[in-house]
Coordinates of C-alpha atoms in Angstrom, one line a residue:
M431 CA -21.7 -9.8 9.4
T432 CA -18.1 -10.4 10.4
T433 CA -16.8 -8.5 13.4
L434 CA -13.9 -6.0 13.3
K435 CA -11.3 -6.9 15.9
S436 CA -8.1 -5.1 17.0
T437 CA -4.9 -5.8 18.8
L438 CA -1.2 -4.8 19.1
V439 CA 1.3 -7.0 17.4
D440 CA 4.5 -5.9 19.3
D441 CA 3.9 -2.2 19.1
I442 CA 1.9 -2.3 15.8
P443 CA -1.8 -1.5 16.0
V444 CA -3.7 -4.0 13.9
A445 CA -7.4 -4.5 12.9
W446 CA -8.8 -7.6 11.2
C447 CA -11.9 -9.4 10.2
S448 CA -12.2 -13.2 10.1
P449 CA -13.8 -14.8 7.0
I450 CA -17.3 -16.2 7.2
E451 CA -16.1 -19.1 5.2
P452 CA -12.4 -19.4 4.3
R453 CA -11.3 -19.6 0.7
A454 CA -10.9 -23.1 -0.7
A455 CA -8.1 -22.0 -3.2
G456 CA -5.4 -19.4 -3.3
P457 CA -4.0 -17.2 -0.4
R458 CA -6.3 -16.8 2.5
L459 CA -4.8 -13.7 4.0
A460 CA -5.4 -10.2 2.6
L461 CA -3.6 -7.0 3.9
W462 CA -5.3 -3.8 2.9
Q463 CA -3.6 -0.5 3.8
P464 CA -4.9 3.1 4.1
P465 CA -3.9 6.3 2.3
F466 CA -1.8 9.0 3.9
G467 CA -3.8 10.7 6.7
M468 CA -6.1 7.7 7.4
D469 CA -5.8 4.7 9.7
K470 CA -6.8 1.1 9.9
A471 CA -10.3 1.8 11.3
A472 CA -11.2 3.7 8.2
M473 CA -10.5 0.5 6.2
E474 CA -13.3 -1.4 7.9
P475 CA -15.6 -1.4 4.8
Y476 CA -12.8 -2.9 2.7
L477 CA -11.8 -5.5 5.3
R478 CA -15.4 -6.6 5.6
E479 CA -15.7 -7.1 1.8
L480 CA -12.4 -9.1 1.8
A481 CA -13.7 -11.2 4.7
E482 CA -16.9 -11.8 2.8
A483 CA -14.7 -13.0 -0.1
G484 CA -13.1 -15.6 2.2
F485 CA -10.0 -13.8 3.4
T486 CA -8.7 -13.1 6.9
A487 CA -8.5 -9.4 6.2
V488 CA -6.0 -7.2 8.1
S489 CA -5.0 -3.6 8.2
V490 CA -2.1 -1.8 10.0
D491 CA -1.9 1.8 11.2
P492 CA 0.9 3.2 9.1
W493 CA 3.8 4.6 11.1
Q494 CA 2.9 8.0 12.6
H495 CA -0.9 7.4 11.8
G496 CA -3.9 6.3 13.9
E497 CA -2.7 5.0 17.3
R498 CA 0.8 5.9 16.4
A499 CA 0.2 9.6 15.6
A500 CA 1.4 10.9 19.0
D501 CA 0.3 14.5 19.6
E502 CA 0.5 15.6 15.9
T503 CA -2.8 16.5 14.2
G504 CA -3.5 15.4 10.6
E505 CA -3.0 18.9 9.3
E506 CA 0.3 19.2 11.1
R507 CA 1.5 15.8 9.8
F508 CA 0.6 16.7 6.2
A509 CA 2.4 20.1 6.4
R510 CA 5.5 18.5 7.9
V511 CA 5.8 15.5 5.5
F512 CA 5.2 17.5 2.3
A513 CA 7.5 20.3 3.4
A514 CA 10.3 17.7 3.2
F515 CA 8.8 14.8 1.3
R516 CA 11.8 12.4 1.1
R517 CA 12.9 12.9 4.6
G518 CA 9.3 12.6 6.0
M519 CA 7.5 10.2 3.7
W520 CA 10.1 7.5 3.0
P521 CA 10.5 6.5 6.6
I522 CA 6.7 6.2 6.9
L523 CA 6.7 3.9 3.9
G524 CA 9.8 2.0 5.0
R525 CA 8.8 1.4 8.5
T526 CA 5.2 0.5 7.5
V527 CA 6.5 -2.1 5.1
L528 CA 8.6 -3.8 7.8
D529 CA 5.7 -3.7 10.2
C530 CA 3.5 -5.3 7.6
M531 CA 6.0 -8.2 7.3
R532 CA 5.9 -8.7 11.0
V533 CA 2.0 -8.7 10.9
L534 CA 2.1 -11.4 8.2
D535 CA 4.1 -13.5 10.6
W536 CA 1.5 -12.9 13.4
A537 CA -1.5 -13.6 11.1
E538 CA 0.0 -16.9 10.0
E539 CA 1.0 -18.0 13.5
E540 CA -1.9 -16.7 15.6
L541 CA -4.8 -16.6 13.1
G542 CA -3.9 -19.6 11.0
A543 CA -4.3 -17.5 7.9
G544 CA -1.8 -19.5 5.9
R545 CA 1.6 -18.5 4.6
E546 CA 0.8 -16.9 1.3
A547 CA -1.1 -13.5 1.1
V548 CA -2.5 -10.8 -1.1
A549 CA -2.0 -7.1 -0.4
G550 CA -3.3 -3.8 -1.6
G551 CA -4.2 -0.3 -0.6
M552 CA -4.8 3.3 -1.7
S553 CA -2.1 5.9 -2.4
L554 CA 0.4 5.4 0.5
G555 CA -1.3 2.1 1.2
G556 CA -0.8 1.0 -2.3
D557 CA 2.9 2.2 -2.3
T558 CA 3.3 0.1 0.8
A559 CA 1.7 -3.0 -0.7
V560 CA 3.8 -2.9 -3.8
A561 CA 7.0 -2.5 -1.8
L562 CA 5.9 -5.3 0.5
A563 CA 5.7 -7.7 -2.5
G564 CA 9.3 -6.9 -3.4
A565 CA 10.5 -7.5 0.2
D566 CA 8.4 -10.6 1.1
A567 CA 7.8 -13.5 -1.3
R568 CA 4.7 -14.5 0.6
V569 CA 2.8 -11.8 -1.1
R570 CA 1.5 -13.3 -4.3
R571 CA -0.9 -10.6 -5.7
V572 CA -1.1 -6.9 -5.2
A573 CA -3.8 -4.2 -6.0
A574 CA -2.5 -0.7 -5.8
I575 CA -4.9 2.2 -6.2
V576 CA -3.4 5.6 -7.3
A577 CA 0.0 4.3 -6.1
T578 CA 3.5 4.1 -7.5
P579 CA 6.5 1.8 -7.6
D580 CA 8.8 4.9 -7.7
W581 CA 9.1 6.6 -4.3
T582 CA 10.8 9.6 -5.9
R583 CA 7.6 10.5 -7.7
P584 CA 9.2 12.5 -10.6
G585 CA 7.2 15.7 -11.3
M586 CA 4.9 15.3 -8.2
R587 CA 2.5 18.2 -7.7
D588 CA 0.5 19.4 -4.8
V589 CA -2.6 17.4 -4.4
F590 CA -4.6 20.6 -3.6
D591 CA -2.9 22.8 -6.1
P592 CA -1.8 20.9 -9.3
S593 CA -0.1 24.1 -10.6
R594 CA 2.7 23.7 -7.9
E595 CA 5.4 21.1 -8.3
I596 CA 6.5 19.9 -4.9
D597 CA 10.2 20.4 -3.9
Q598 CA 10.9 17.0 -2.4
G599 CA 14.1 18.1 -0.6
E600 CA 16.9 15.8 0.6
A601 CA 16.3 12.3 2.1
G602 CA 18.8 12.1 5.0
P603 CA 20.6 8.8 5.8
T604 CA 17.6 7.0 7.4
A605 CA 15.1 7.8 4.8
Q606 CA 17.7 7.0 2.1
W607 CA 18.3 3.6 3.6
F608 CA 14.6 2.8 3.4
H609 CA 14.4 3.9 -0.2
D610 CA 17.5 2.0 -1.3
H611 CA 16.4 -1.2 0.3
L612 CA 12.6 -1.1 -0.2
C613 CA 11.6 1.1 -3.1
P614 CA 10.3 -1.2 -5.8
M615 CA 12.3 0.5 -8.6
K616 CA 15.4 -0.5 -6.5
R617 CA 14.2 -4.1 -6.1
L618 CA 13.6 -5.2 -9.7
D619 CA 15.5 -8.4 -9.1
A620 CA 13.2 -9.5 -6.2
F621 CA 10.1 -8.9 -8.3
A622 CA 11.6 -10.8 -11.2
A623 CA 12.6 -13.6 -8.9
H624 CA 9.1 -14.5 -7.5
A625 CA 6.9 -12.5 -9.9
P626 CA 4.0 -11.3 -7.9
A627 CA 0.9 -10.3 -9.9
I628 CA 0.3 -6.6 -9.6
A629 CA -2.6 -4.5 -10.7
F630 CA -2.3 -0.7 -10.7
E631 CA -5.5 1.2 -10.7
L632 CA -4.5 4.8 -11.6
G633 CA -6.0 8.2 -12.2
A634 CA -5.3 9.2 -15.8
D635 CA -5.0 12.9 -14.8
D636 CA -3.2 12.3 -11.4
T637 CA -0.4 14.8 -11.0
H638 CA 0.2 14.0 -7.3
V639 CA 1.2 10.3 -7.9
P640 CA 2.1 10.4 -11.6
P641 CA 0.8 7.3 -13.3
E642 CA 3.7 7.0 -15.7
A643 CA 5.9 5.2 -13.1
A644 CA 3.8 2.0 -13.3
A645 CA 4.5 1.7 -17.0
R646 CA 8.3 2.3 -16.4
F647 CA 8.2 -0.4 -13.7
R648 CA 6.4 -2.9 -16.0
D649 CA 8.8 -2.1 -18.8
A650 CA 11.8 -2.5 -16.6
L651 CA 10.6 -6.0 -15.5
A652 CA 9.8 -6.8 -19.2
A653 CA 6.6 -8.1 -17.6
T654 CA 3.5 -9.4 -19.4
P655 CA 0.0 -7.8 -18.7
A656 CA -0.7 -10.9 -16.7
T657 CA 2.1 -10.0 -14.3
V658 CA 1.7 -6.2 -14.1
R659 CA -1.7 -4.9 -15.2
I660 CA -2.3 -1.1 -15.5
T661 CA -5.8 0.4 -15.7
H662 CA -6.3 4.2 -16.0
H663 CA -9.5 5.7 -14.6
P664 CA -10.9 9.2 -15.4
G665 CA -9.9 12.0 -13.1
D666 CA -7.1 13.1 -10.7
H667 CA -5.7 11.5 -7.6
S668 CA -8.7 12.3 -5.3
A669 CA -11.3 11.4 -7.9
A670 CA -9.8 8.0 -8.6
I671 CA -9.9 7.2 -4.8
R672 CA -13.5 8.2 -4.5
T673 CA -14.9 6.4 -7.5
P674 CA -15.9 2.7 -7.0
D675 CA -14.3 1.1 -10.1
P676 CA -10.7 1.0 -8.8
W677 CA -11.9 -0.9 -5.6
R678 CA -14.1 -3.2 -7.6
N679 CA -11.3 -4.1 -9.9
S680 CA -8.9 -4.5 -7.0
L681 CA -11.3 -6.9 -5.2
E682 CA -11.7 -9.0 -8.3
W683 CA -7.9 -9.1 -8.9
L684 CA -7.1 -10.1 -5.3
T685 CA -9.7 -12.9 -5.3
S686 CA -8.5 -14.3 -8.6
T687 CA -6.3 -17.4 -8.5
E688 CA -4.9 -17.0 -12.0
D689 CA -1.5 -15.4 -12.5

């Protein structure tokens, strides 16, 4: 069994598993990112499976998570971010995307993982992976579980109380900069230019990360199903994360070498 290792890349906490036998074809580096409230260590089972599939498998603590959470508890972070979603969430997404780009540099230079990569994650992690593909042409395939290409999440409801629509508030200058420069719906030209293959694994009844945005993204790109694939799974946001099919589909998608 491959061993989970950890280090700091600049100030970015990173965990990774080396492949037992590196892949013979396609990208050899896989980045897999956690959902909001979780950290890189919780991704160990996914990293191990990716390593068994031949990838150097890497995960990063999202900004303000894991080793970067300072003195804030998970409950305090959740309350703060969802009380002012755009001001709180967009910098977490944006800074994590930039950190992931730096970690791709490191993995190529220090681990010999190759230049091209695949990426994925759940919820916040999937949002990060899709945005990363728009910002960094090294990312060739993406698997995004209960995630969105639209950071504004129109109609987003409370994950614990679907009857309550969340007031997202105003972004503020820093948060708005991250949105304008990294949100996939603002980066359609970049996606069209290098055409990463993206699979969205969505909850059919998800009101927290509404699944309609993936179809809008696909239609805006005028993409074929081979470029943007959308699969709906029974249940809401939490149910789709817990069930095994989205991950199984994601692993198969990331290991494929067909566009």
